[in-house]
Amino acid sequence: MVKSSILYPHSSFLNLPDLWDLYVGPVSTFSINTTVQPTPIPSSSLIPPPSLYYPSFPTGQQVPLQSKNESWSFPSTFWYGVAGASYQIEGAVKAEGRGPSIWDVLSHRVPDYVITNETGDVADNNYYQYKEDIARIAALGIKTYSFSLSWSRILPFGKGPVNEQALLHYDDLIDTCLSYGVTPMVTLYHWDLPLFLQNTYGGWLSEDIVADYTEYARIVFTRWSSKVHYWFTVNEPIVFCGFYPLPENYFKATSVPKKQQPYSCGHNVLLAHSAAYRLGKSINDSLSISFKNNGGYKIQRTDSAADAEAVQRAWDFNEGWFANPTFINGDYPSNLKTYVETFLTPFTQDQKAQINGSCDIFAHDAYTSDFIMAPDSGIAACVSNSSNALYPGCYNTTKLYANNYWAMGPASDPGSPWLYKATDWVPAFLHYMQDTWKPKGGVAITEFGMSEPYEELRTDLASILIDPLRSAYYRDYLSAILIALSEGVNVVGTLAWSIYDNMEWSQGYSVKFGIQFVNLTTQERFFKASAFEYVNMFNVYQDK
Ligand code: BGC
């Protein structure tokens, strides 16, 4: 009786404590639980590490030791920064009126959804230590910080009453960035859907979310459009739409068939994103607004016609799912359309017009690459058999070359099996994005990074802080961008994932992506060698 009444926003039964108690339960807190001023950054921690690389000829005093290719440069307008996301770093999940999100339920209630049984309750305590976090990146020379807003802090039920304390918090976060000369870049949605919206109408599975998301966007654009220029509406819809179907029995049941759920979600994301884009532009036409797409470069594994077709299908069912509608014609790529039109209501002409052109830059989270090939049974057999495991995409992927022996590059941590260092393909990937989607504001790599293998097994600080694979990844990736720039690709910026180790979703804290280590017992932060490697590439190559 009480539980069902929780589903109705205006019911007298509904209040925030009930929502927390019924669906999440008790949460952990940390001893630092008010906003703290930054502690001075010890100058000893700003000394770059000794060199990792040993070139065959002397190169002077650059640190880390690195030869310079005089024909490469980053334009002076190129921005580089670091990124984080609300649920992964903020902690303070119940503080100052925040409502629960689906991730509070997934981490607290669903056994083994997070393999380490950890939660984001405390995370990096960024909600209270953000001033230090901004001071630290500024001290390194990083001038851009990308973070996401917690929708359920601002609107604890996802809709309805606004939580003024959350607005004040983000006011100060943004003002702190500006006071350090750091450009804030703001993502509205990085996977932490307000629980109430999931339980009321199925979250992204319902078109009802379009109006609620747009109202949320109106609140944040109105509040901060004079201070924040770069906006990202949603982070990686391919990934968060892929969370559907959510585990059964923890959320309101849905009648949408399981295989269709990601595509229903995607449909509503395109409508919500584009509505927010149009609204943001009507508030301030000069804003840069885009969504963040994601995926790796798709390498045709053999020169067979079947593998060529598989590559096209892989683009269409991944990047193209969201990029073709927004950058090309307001509609899905043909391979995907053939499938989704069997159950989705087609976009109207007005919707297509709203969606088409609704991104200012091509913001891509481009970590890696994959070899793509046709399914063993062939594409045609797969497409006509909905019980094939690869249906509906009907392409296959591997990290191994066609000899089935060598991988494309060094593997990251086993907890992120999708990620190998594949920086050799980055120039081709950047060309592909520019040539295929022709973004008017250029291409930005809005996340890239590497989980250093087995980093969590290292126990002494000195061994944690030298992260050679991540350092090589940043050096080689940025060299690849320099090559693409020299070949005429308009790459406009990069954001390293991540500002520091954080709650890596279903992997908990066991997989580390940070360019800073965080001691989760004390919440102290330490720069890793890769932080200096990242910055050094710009010190060496950026035009003044
Ligand atoms: C996501 C991050 C995540 C990172 C590493 C990206 O897909 O946006 O939230 O932590 O990858 O897995």
XYZ file of C-alpha atoms and ligand atoms in Angstrom, residues 85 88 190-191 235-236 239 292 365 367 418 447 497 502 504-505 513, ligand 1:
29
model
C 30.739 12.646 -13.485
C 31.202 8.628 -9.879
C 25.627 11.134 -16.992
C 23.494 8.045 -16.273
C 26.647 11.250 -21.908
C 26.925 8.176 -24.144
C 25.796 2.912 -23.145
C 28.544 12.980 -26.078
C 34.314 9.505 -26.129
C 38.913 5.257 -26.069
C 36.628 -3.525 -24.034
C 36.747 11.265 -22.988
C 39.049 10.527 -18.308
C 36.446 7.060 -9.108
C 33.803 2.857 -12.170
C 30.119 1.827 -12.286
C 41.099 5.562 -14.787
C 31.980 6.797 -19.222
C 32.592 6.956 -17.850
C 33.386 5.722 -17.510
C 34.491 5.560 -18.537
C 35.424 4.390 -18.297
C 32.931 6.218 -20.229
O 32.232 5.420 -21.101
O 31.417 8.004 -19.649
O 31.559 7.208 -16.936
O 33.900 5.758 -16.212
O 33.916 5.372 -19.787
O 34.746 3.183 -18.372
